[in-house]
CSV table of C-alpha atoms in Angstrom, one decimal:
chain,number,residue,atom,x,y,z
A,10,MET,CA,0.0,0.0,0.0
A,11,ALA,CA,1.2,3.5,-0.7
A,12,SER,CA,2.5,5.6,2.2
A,13,GLN,CA,0.4,8.4,3.6
A,14,ASP,CA,1.0,11.9,4.9
A,15,GLN,CA,-0.7,13.4,7.9
A,16,ASP,CA,-3.7,14.5,5.8
A,17,GLY,CA,-4.3,10.9,4.7
A,18,LYS,CA,-3.2,11.6,1.1
A,19,VAL,CA,-0.8,9.5,-0.9
A,20,ASN,CA,2.6,11.1,-1.2
A,21,MET,CA,4.4,8.2,-2.9
A,22,ILE,CA,3.1,5.7,-5.5
A,23,PRO,CA,4.4,2.2,-5.1
A,24,THR,CA,6.2,0.7,-8.1
A,25,GLU,CA,3.9,-2.3,-8.2
A,26,ILE,CA,1.0,-0.1,-9.3
A,27,LEU,CA,3.0,1.2,-12.4
A,28,ASP,CA,1.9,-1.7,-14.7
A,29,GLN,CA,-0.8,-1.6,-17.4
A,30,ILE,CA,-3.8,0.7,-16.7
A,31,THR,CA,-3.2,4.4,-16.4
A,32,ILE,CA,-5.2,7.0,-14.5
A,33,TYR,CA,-4.4,10.7,-14.8
A,34,ALA,CA,-5.3,13.4,-12.4
A,35,ILE,CA,-5.4,16.7,-14.2
A,36,ASP,CA,-6.6,19.8,-12.3
A,37,HIS,CA,-6.1,23.5,-12.9
A,38,GLN,CA,-4.3,23.7,-9.5
A,39,ILE,CA,-1.6,21.3,-10.5
A,40,ASP,CA,0.8,21.1,-13.4
A,41,LYS,CA,0.3,18.2,-15.9
A,42,SER,CA,4.0,17.2,-15.5
A,43,GLY,CA,3.6,16.9,-11.8
A,44,CYS,CA,0.3,15.2,-11.5
A,45,GLU,CA,0.0,11.9,-9.8
A,46,THR,CA,-0.1,8.9,-12.1
A,47,LEU,CA,-1.5,5.4,-11.4
A,48,LYS,CA,-1.2,2.3,-13.5
A,49,THR,CA,-3.1,-0.9,-13.3
A,50,LEU,CA,-6.6,-0.1,-12.4
A,51,ARG,CA,-7.1,-3.7,-11.3
A,52,LEU,CA,-4.8,-2.9,-8.3
A,53,VAL,CA,-6.9,0.2,-7.3
A,54,ASN,CA,-8.8,-1.4,-4.4
A,55,LYS,CA,-11.3,0.3,-2.1
A,56,ALA,CA,-8.7,1.0,0.7
A,57,PHE,CA,-6.5,2.8,-1.8
A,58,CYS,CA,-9.4,4.8,-3.1
A,59,GLN,CA,-10.2,6.0,0.4
A,60,VAL,CA,-6.8,7.4,1.2
A,61,ALA,CA,-5.7,8.8,-2.2
A,62,SER,CA,-6.1,12.5,-3.0
A,63,ARG,CA,-9.4,13.3,-4.6
A,64,LEU,CA,-7.6,15.2,-7.4
A,65,LEU,CA,-6.2,11.8,-8.5
A,66,PHE,CA,-9.6,10.7,-9.7
A,67,ARG,CA,-10.9,13.9,-11.4
A,68,SER,CA,-9.9,12.4,-14.8
A,69,VAL,CA,-9.8,8.6,-15.1
A,70,ARG,CA,-8.2,6.9,-18.1
A,71,ALA,CA,-8.3,3.1,-18.5
A,72,CYS,CA,-5.9,1.8,-21.1
A,73,ILE,CA,-7.1,-1.6,-22.1
A,74,ARG,CA,-4.7,-4.2,-23.3
A,75,TYR,CA,-5.5,-7.6,-24.7
A,76,ASP,CA,-5.8,-10.5,-22.4
A,77,ASN,CA,-8.9,-12.5,-21.3
A,78,GLN,CA,-9.0,-11.1,-17.8
A,79,THR,CA,-8.4,-7.4,-18.4
A,80,PRO,CA,-12.1,-6.4,-19.1
A,81,ASN,CA,-13.3,-8.0,-15.8
A,82,GLN,CA,-10.4,-6.5,-13.8
A,83,ILE,CA,-11.1,-3.0,-15.2
A,84,SER,CA,-14.7,-3.3,-14.3
A,85,ALA,CA,-13.7,-4.4,-10.8
A,86,GLY,CA,-11.4,-1.4,-10.5
A,87,LEU,CA,-14.2,1.0,-11.5
A,88,ALA,CA,-16.5,-0.7,-9.1
A,89,ASN,CA,-14.0,-0.2,-6.2
A,90,LEU,CA,-13.7,3.5,-7.2
A,91,SER,CA,-17.4,3.9,-7.3
A,92,ALA,CA,-17.7,2.4,-3.8
A,93,SER,CA,-15.4,5.0,-2.3
A,94,ASP,CA,-16.0,8.6,-1.3
A,95,ASN,CA,-13.9,9.7,-4.2
A,96,ARG,CA,-16.6,8.7,-6.6
A,97,HIS,CA,-18.0,12.2,-6.2
A,98,PHE,CA,-14.9,13.7,-7.7
A,99,VAL,CA,-14.8,11.7,-11.0
A,100,PHE,CA,-15.7,14.1,-13.8
A,101,ASP,CA,-14.1,12.6,-16.8
A,102,LEU,CA,-13.8,8.9,-17.9
A,103,CYS,CA,-11.8,7.6,-20.8
A,104,LEU,CA,-11.8,4.0,-21.9
A,105,TYR,CA,-8.8,3.7,-24.3
A,106,HIS,CA,-7.9,0.6,-26.3
A,107,TYR,CA,-4.5,0.5,-27.9
A,108,ASP,CA,-2.7,-2.6,-29.1
A,109,SER,CA,0.1,-2.9,-31.7
A,110,TYR,CA,-1.1,-6.5,-32.5
A,111,THR,CA,-4.8,-5.8,-32.9
A,112,HIS,CA,-4.6,-6.5,-36.6
A,113,LEU,CA,-3.8,-10.1,-35.8
A,114,LEU,CA,-7.0,-10.6,-33.9
A,115,PRO,CA,-10.3,-11.7,-35.6
A,116,SER,CA,-12.4,-9.0,-34.0
A,117,PRO,CA,-10.6,-6.3,-32.1
A,118,GLU,CA,-13.7,-4.1,-31.5
A,119,SER,CA,-15.2,-7.0,-29.5
A,120,ILE,CA,-12.8,-6.3,-26.7
A,121,LEU,CA,-14.3,-2.8,-26.3
A,122,ILE,CA,-17.8,-4.4,-26.2
A,123,GLN,CA,-16.7,-6.8,-23.4
A,124,VAL,CA,-15.4,-3.9,-21.4
A,125,LEU,CA,-18.5,-1.7,-22.0
A,126,GLN,CA,-21.1,-4.3,-21.2
A,127,ASN,CA,-20.5,-3.8,-17.5
A,128,PRO,CA,-19.3,-0.2,-16.9
A,129,PRO,CA,-22.7,1.4,-17.8
A,130,ARG,CA,-24.1,0.0,-14.6
A,131,VAL,CA,-21.1,1.4,-12.7
A,132,LEU,CA,-21.3,4.8,-14.3
A,133,LYS,CA,-24.5,5.6,-12.4
A,134,HIS,CA,-22.5,5.5,-9.2
A,135,PHE,CA,-20.4,8.5,-10.3
A,136,PRO,CA,-22.8,11.3,-9.6
A,137,SER,CA,-20.4,14.1,-10.8
A,138,LEU,CA,-19.5,12.4,-14.1
A,139,ARG,CA,-20.0,14.8,-17.0
A,140,ARG,CA,-17.7,13.6,-19.8
A,141,VAL,CA,-17.1,10.2,-21.4
A,142,HIS,CA,-14.4,9.4,-24.0
A,143,ILE,CA,-14.4,6.0,-25.7
A,144,MET,CA,-11.6,5.2,-28.2
A,145,VAL,CA,-10.6,2.1,-30.1
A,146,ARG,CA,-7.2,2.3,-31.8
A,147,SER,CA,-4.8,0.1,-33.6
A,148,ALA,CA,-1.3,1.4,-34.1
A,149,GLY,CA,-0.9,2.6,-37.7
A,150,GLN,CA,-4.3,1.3,-38.8
A,151,GLY,CA,-7.3,3.1,-37.6
A,152,THR,CA,-9.1,5.0,-34.8
A,153,LEU,CA,-12.7,5.2,-33.7
A,154,GLU,CA,-13.5,7.7,-31.0
A,155,ALA,CA,-16.7,8.8,-29.4
A,156,ILE,CA,-16.7,11.7,-26.9
A,157,GLY,CA,-19.8,12.8,-25.1
A,158,ASN,CA,-21.6,14.2,-22.1
A,159,LEU,CA,-23.2,11.7,-19.7
A,160,VAL,CA,-27.0,11.6,-19.7
A,161,PRO,CA,-28.2,8.8,-17.3
A,162,ASP,CA,-31.1,6.9,-18.7
A,163,ASP,CA,-32.8,3.8,-17.4
A,164,ASP,CA,-34.6,3.0,-20.6
A,165,VAL,CA,-31.7,1.4,-22.5
A,166,PRO,CA,-32.5,-0.3,-25.8
A,167,GLU,CA,-31.4,-4.0,-25.9
A,168,GLY,CA,-28.2,-4.7,-27.7
A,169,VAL,CA,-26.7,-1.2,-27.2
A,170,PRO,CA,-24.8,-1.5,-24.0
A,171,PHE,CA,-23.2,1.9,-23.6
A,172,LEU,CA,-24.2,4.7,-26.1
A,173,PRO,CA,-27.6,5.6,-24.6
A,174,PHE,CA,-25.8,6.4,-21.3
A,175,PHE,CA,-24.2,9.6,-22.6
A,176,SER,CA,-25.0,12.1,-25.3
A,177,VAL,CA,-22.2,11.9,-27.8
A,178,ASP,CA,-21.3,15.3,-29.2
A,179,ALA,CA,-18.1,14.4,-31.0
A,180,LEU,CA,-17.2,11.5,-33.3
A,181,ILE,CA,-13.8,10.8,-34.8
A,182,MET,CA,-13.5,8.0,-37.4
A,183,ARG,CA,-10.1,7.3,-39.1
A,184,LYS,CA,-9.0,4.5,-41.4
A,185,HIS,CA,-5.5,4.0,-42.9
A,186,ILE,CA,-5.0,0.2,-43.6
A,187,SER,CA,-7.6,-2.2,-44.7
A,188,SER,CA,-6.5,-5.1,-42.5
A,189,SER,CA,-8.2,-3.6,-39.4
A,190,PRO,CA,-12.0,-4.2,-39.1
A,191,LEU,CA,-12.4,-1.4,-36.6
A,192,LEU,CA,-15.5,-0.1,-38.3
A,193,GLY,CA,-17.8,-2.9,-37.4
A,194,LEU,CA,-19.6,-0.7,-34.9
A,195,ASN,CA,-20.2,2.2,-37.4
A,196,ARG,CA,-23.8,1.5,-38.2
A,197,SER,CA,-25.0,1.4,-34.6
A,198,ILE,CA,-22.8,4.2,-33.4
A,199,LEU,CA,-23.9,6.5,-36.2
A,200,PHE,CA,-27.5,5.7,-35.7
A,201,TYR,CA,-27.5,6.6,-32.0
A,202,VAL,CA,-25.1,9.5,-32.0
A,203,THR,CA,-26.2,11.4,-35.1
A,204,PRO,CA,-29.1,13.4,-33.5
A,205,MET,CA,-26.7,14.7,-30.9
A,206,LEU,CA,-23.5,15.2,-32.9
A,207,ARG,CA,-21.9,18.6,-32.8
A,208,HIS,CA,-18.3,17.8,-34.0
A,209,PHE,CA,-17.5,15.3,-36.7
A,210,HIS,CA,-14.1,14.2,-38.0
A,211,LEU,CA,-13.8,11.7,-40.9
A,212,GLU,CA,-10.6,10.4,-42.4
A,213,PHE,CA,-10.3,7.5,-44.8
A,214,ARG,CA,-6.9,7.1,-46.4
A,215,CYS,CA,-7.7,3.4,-47.2
A,216,MET,CA,-9.9,3.3,-50.3
A,217,ALA,CA,-10.6,-0.4,-49.6
A,218,GLU,CA,-13.1,0.8,-47.0
A,219,LYS,CA,-14.8,3.1,-49.5
A,220,PRO,CA,-18.2,1.5,-48.9
A,221,CYS,CA,-18.1,2.9,-45.3
A,222,ILE,CA,-17.8,6.5,-46.5
A,223,PRO,CA,-21.5,6.8,-47.5
A,224,GLN,CA,-22.6,5.7,-44.1
A,225,ALA,CA,-20.4,8.4,-42.5
A,226,LEU,CA,-21.7,11.1,-45.0
A,227,TRP,CA,-25.2,10.0,-44.1
A,228,ALA,CA,-24.5,10.9,-40.5
A,229,LEU,CA,-23.0,14.2,-41.5
A,230,ARG,CA,-26.1,15.1,-43.5
A,231,HIS,CA,-28.4,14.2,-40.7
A,232,ALA,CA,-26.5,15.9,-37.8
A,233,VAL,CA,-28.9,18.7,-37.2
A,234,HIS,CA,-26.8,20.2,-34.3
A,235,LEU,CA,-23.5,20.0,-36.2
A,236,GLU,CA,-21.1,22.9,-35.5
A,237,SER,CA,-17.8,21.7,-37.0
A,238,ALA,CA,-16.9,19.1,-39.7
A,239,VAL,CA,-13.5,17.8,-40.8
A,240,LEU,CA,-13.3,15.6,-44.0
A,241,GLU,CA,-9.8,14.2,-44.8
A,242,SER,CA,-8.4,12.0,-47.6
A,243,LEU,CA,-11.7,10.8,-48.8
A,244,GLY,CA,-10.8,10.6,-52.5
A,245,ARG,CA,-13.8,11.0,-54.9
A,246,ILE,CA,-16.7,10.9,-52.4
A,247,MET,CA,-19.7,11.9,-54.6
A,248,ASP,CA,-20.8,11.0,-58.1
A,249,PRO,CA,-22.1,13.7,-60.5
A,250,ILE,CA,-25.7,14.8,-59.7
A,251,PRO,CA,-28.2,14.5,-62.5
A,252,VAL,CA,-29.6,17.9,-63.6
A,253,ASN,CA,-33.2,16.9,-62.7
A,254,HIS,CA,-32.2,15.7,-59.1
A,255,LYS,CA,-31.6,17.7,-56.0
A,256,PRO,CA,-27.9,17.4,-55.0
A,257,LEU,CA,-27.1,15.7,-51.7
A,258,GLY,CA,-25.9,18.2,-49.2
A,259,LEU,CA,-22.7,17.8,-47.1
A,260,VAL,CA,-24.5,19.0,-44.0
A,261,HIS,CA,-28.0,19.4,-42.7
A,262,PRO,CA,-29.5,22.6,-44.0
A,263,ARG,CA,-30.5,23.7,-40.5
A,264,ALA,CA,-27.2,22.7,-38.8
A,265,PRO,CA,-25.5,25.6,-37.0
A,266,LEU,CA,-22.3,24.9,-38.8
A,267,ARG,CA,-19.5,27.3,-37.8
A,268,SER,CA,-16.3,25.7,-39.3
A,269,LEU,CA,-15.6,23.4,-42.3
A,270,TYR,CA,-12.3,21.8,-43.1
A,271,ILE,CA,-11.8,19.6,-46.2
A,272,TYR,CA,-8.5,18.0,-47.2
A,273,ASP,CA,-7.3,15.9,-50.1
A,274,THR,CA,-10.8,15.2,-51.5
A,275,ILE,CA,-12.6,15.4,-54.8
A,276,LEU,CA,-16.2,16.4,-55.0
A,277,PRO,CA,-18.6,18.2,-57.3
A,278,LEU,CA,-19.5,21.9,-57.0
A,279,SER,CA,-23.2,21.0,-56.5
A,280,ALA,CA,-22.3,19.3,-53.2
A,281,LEU,CA,-20.4,22.3,-51.9
A,282,LEU,CA,-23.0,24.8,-53.0
A,283,THR,CA,-25.4,23.1,-50.5
A,284,ILE,CA,-23.4,24.7,-47.8
A,285,ILE,CA,-25.1,28.0,-48.7
A,286,GLU,CA,-27.9,26.8,-46.4
A,287,CYS,CA,-25.5,27.5,-43.5
A,288,ARG,CA,-24.6,31.0,-44.6
A,289,GLU,CA,-25.9,32.6,-41.4
A,290,THR,CA,-23.6,30.6,-39.1
A,291,LEU,CA,-20.5,29.6,-41.0
A,292,GLU,CA,-17.4,31.5,-39.8
A,293,VAL,CA,-14.3,29.5,-40.9
A,294,VAL,CA,-13.7,27.7,-44.2
A,295,LEU,CA,-10.4,25.7,-44.7
A,296,PHE,CA,-9.9,23.8,-48.0
A,297,SER,CA,-6.5,22.1,-48.7
A,298,HIS,CA,-5.8,20.1,-51.8
A,299,VAL,CA,-9.4,20.0,-52.7
A,300,ARG,CA,-10.4,19.4,-56.3
A,301,LEU,CA,-13.8,19.8,-58.1
A,302,SER,CA,-14.9,16.9,-60.3
A,303,HIS,CA,-17.5,19.2,-61.9
A,304,GLY,CA,-17.9,23.0,-61.8
A,305,ARG,CA,-15.7,26.1,-61.5
A,306,TRP,CA,-14.2,27.4,-58.3
A,307,GLU,CA,-15.1,31.1,-58.9
A,308,VAL,CA,-18.7,30.2,-58.5
A,309,LEU,CA,-18.1,28.9,-55.0
A,310,LEU,CA,-15.6,31.6,-54.1
A,311,ARG,CA,-18.0,34.4,-54.9
A,312,GLU,CA,-20.7,32.8,-52.8
A,313,PHE,CA,-18.2,32.5,-49.9
A,314,LEU,CA,-17.0,36.0,-50.2
A,315,VAL,CA,-20.3,37.7,-50.8
A,316,GLY,CA,-23.1,35.5,-49.4
A,317,PHE,CA,-21.8,34.6,-46.0
A,318,PRO,CA,-22.1,37.6,-43.6
A,319,ARG,CA,-20.4,35.9,-40.6
A,320,LEU,CA,-17.5,34.4,-42.5
A,321,ARG,CA,-14.3,35.7,-40.9
A,322,CYS,CA,-11.6,33.3,-42.1
A,323,ILE,CA,-11.2,31.5,-45.4
A,324,SER,CA,-8.1,29.6,-46.5
A,325,LEU,CA,-8.3,27.8,-49.8
A,326,ARG,CA,-5.5,25.7,-51.3
A,327,LEU,CA,-7.2,24.6,-54.5
A,328,CYS,CA,-6.3,22.2,-57.3
A,329,GLY,CA,-7.6,22.8,-60.8
A,330,TYR,CA,-9.5,20.1,-62.8
A,331,VAL,CA,-7.3,17.9,-65.0
A,332,SER,CA,-8.8,15.3,-67.3
A,333,GLY,CA,-7.6,11.8,-68.1
A,334,ILE,CA,-5.1,9.9,-66.0
A,335,GLU,CA,-3.9,12.9,-64.1
A,336,ALA,CA,-7.4,13.4,-62.7
A,337,GLN,CA,-7.1,10.0,-61.1
A,338,PHE,CA,-3.7,10.1,-59.6
A,339,GLY,CA,-2.9,12.9,-57.1
A,340,PHE,CA,-2.2,16.6,-57.5
A,341,ALA,CA,1.6,16.6,-58.1
A,342,ARG,CA,1.4,18.0,-61.7
A,343,GLN,CA,-1.3,20.5,-61.1
A,344,ILE,CA,-1.0,24.2,-60.6
A,345,THR,CA,-2.0,25.1,-57.1
A,346,ARG,CA,-3.7,28.3,-56.1
A,347,GLN,CA,-4.0,29.5,-52.5
A,348,TYR,CA,-6.3,32.2,-51.2
A,349,SER,CA,-6.1,33.5,-47.6
A,350,ILE,CA,-8.7,36.2,-46.9
A,351,THR,CA,-9.4,38.0,-43.6
A,352,GLY,CA,-12.5,39.9,-42.4
A,353,ALA,CA,-11.1,43.3,-43.5
A,354,ASP,CA,-10.5,41.9,-47.0
A,355,PHE,CA,-14.0,40.7,-47.3
A,356,ARG,CA,-15.3,44.2,-47.0
A,357,VAL,CA,-12.9,45.4,-49.7
A,358,TYR,CA,-13.8,42.5,-51.9
A,359,ARG,CA,-17.5,43.1,-51.5
A,360,GLN,CA,-17.1,46.7,-52.4
A,361,CYS,CA,-15.2,45.7,-55.5
A,362,VAL,CA,-17.9,43.2,-56.6
A,363,GLU,CA,-20.7,45.7,-56.0
A,364,GLN,CA,-18.8,48.3,-58.0
A,365,LEU,CA,-18.2,45.9,-60.9
A,366,GLU,CA,-21.8,44.7,-61.0
A,367,GLN,CA,-23.1,48.2,-61.0
A,368,ASN,CA,-20.9,48.9,-64.0
A,369,GLY,CA,-22.2,45.7,-65.7
A,370,GLU,CA,-18.8,43.9,-65.4
A,371,SER,CA,-18.1,40.3,-64.3
A,372,SER,CA,-16.8,39.8,-60.8
A,373,SER,CA,-14.9,36.7,-61.9
A,374,ALA,CA,-12.2,39.1,-63.3
A,375,VAL,CA,-11.3,39.9,-59.7
A,376,LEU,CA,-10.7,36.2,-58.8
A,377,GLU,CA,-8.8,35.4,-62.0
A,378,SER,CA,-6.6,38.5,-61.8
A,379,LYS,CA,-3.0,37.2,-62.0
A,380,ASN,CA,-1.4,40.3,-60.8
A,381,ASN,CA,-2.9,39.5,-57.4
A,382,ALA,CA,-4.4,42.9,-56.9
A,383,TYR,CA,-7.5,44.9,-57.4
A,384,THR,CA,-6.9,48.5,-56.4
A,385,VAL,CA,-9.6,50.4,-54.6
A,386,ASN,CA,-7.2,53.0,-53.4
A,387,SER,CA,-3.4,53.3,-53.1
A,388,THR,CA,-3.1,50.8,-50.2
A,389,SER,CA,-6.0,48.3,-50.7
A,390,ARG,CA,-5.2,44.8,-52.1
A,391,LEU,CA,-7.4,41.8,-52.3
A,392,GLY,CA,-6.3,39.3,-49.7
A,393,TYR,CA,-5.3,36.3,-51.7
A,394,ARG,CA,-2.0,35.2,-53.2
A,395,TRP,CA,-0.8,32.8,-55.9
A,396,LEU,CA,1.6,29.9,-55.4
A,397,GLY,CA,3.8,28.1,-57.9
A,398,SER,CA,5.5,29.3,-61.0
A,399,GLU,CA,2.9,32.0,-61.7
A,400,ALA,CA,3.5,33.7,-58.3
A,401,PRO,CA,4.3,37.4,-58.7
């Protein structure tokens, strides 16, 4: 057992506790580098919970490794903690599965299910618990995370052991190598968390899992409370939309979207134009190595710069459309243009566009100007710049 000071708090952690399961205590009163650290939640018994500092249990992280006994031992450790007085000081709980050999297992996500079938009953014994973070990760292969606020509920649907116990407001889904079947839980997770989702991060560098992308995009389009979205390395994610059909939107038309980041992705202009529905809330737009399969960038740029009153930051690193083989393999041989525009430049640009349209001229001339300037007075310049061989 750890030694105690006069106040009954632990002042030295025994080496036998530094094993497999980690608990971090992070509080604004103590520095992260100096916070007390425990390992092996299975060794955190009731007696230890009673004498340890309450700050030790503000944030609990259980790192789950693969063996047959670990899930039951972690559940027992949580039960011991919930039976102590320190249960009132547990605010954050993270269940974190990381194993370098997960790809050798037939069903790595089932380990998480085993662990989560019991903790929901224990979670109700933490009256101050406000945040839950669940992560499944395989080194170099993929990550599936769900982060949410705890909402206790006695009416739990059968077959869903953990999601109804907290309101998930952030979901991170990543996929890099096809050998890891981490996405087996996607359908149930997306179904239950979509109505509550506020932050969504989707990254698929493995095109072998391309059939999973429509499921994730479905969740994105139905997340009515979505505030931020990140789409990375999705390849060509949408087919051309027929003229007589309404294009599928990227986000829900009533979502209070504030920030949008898209990286290394090909999609049609019609899909991006659906973001106009969020014109009253969108504040930040970041596009990097994005290519249009159909349409012209100046159409979208004009909408961003003129039709979004709250937009305060836009950074676009765009790649022009190239037909044939080059359109299918990367962006290396394409000329890249980058626009970085701040709030003050928006006002200048809008004045330019209004003046041009009053004179019956096309506003696209401003966007296509290769001298990188449209002079309103001796000091005003439009806030974008060119990259590559054509840079001034």
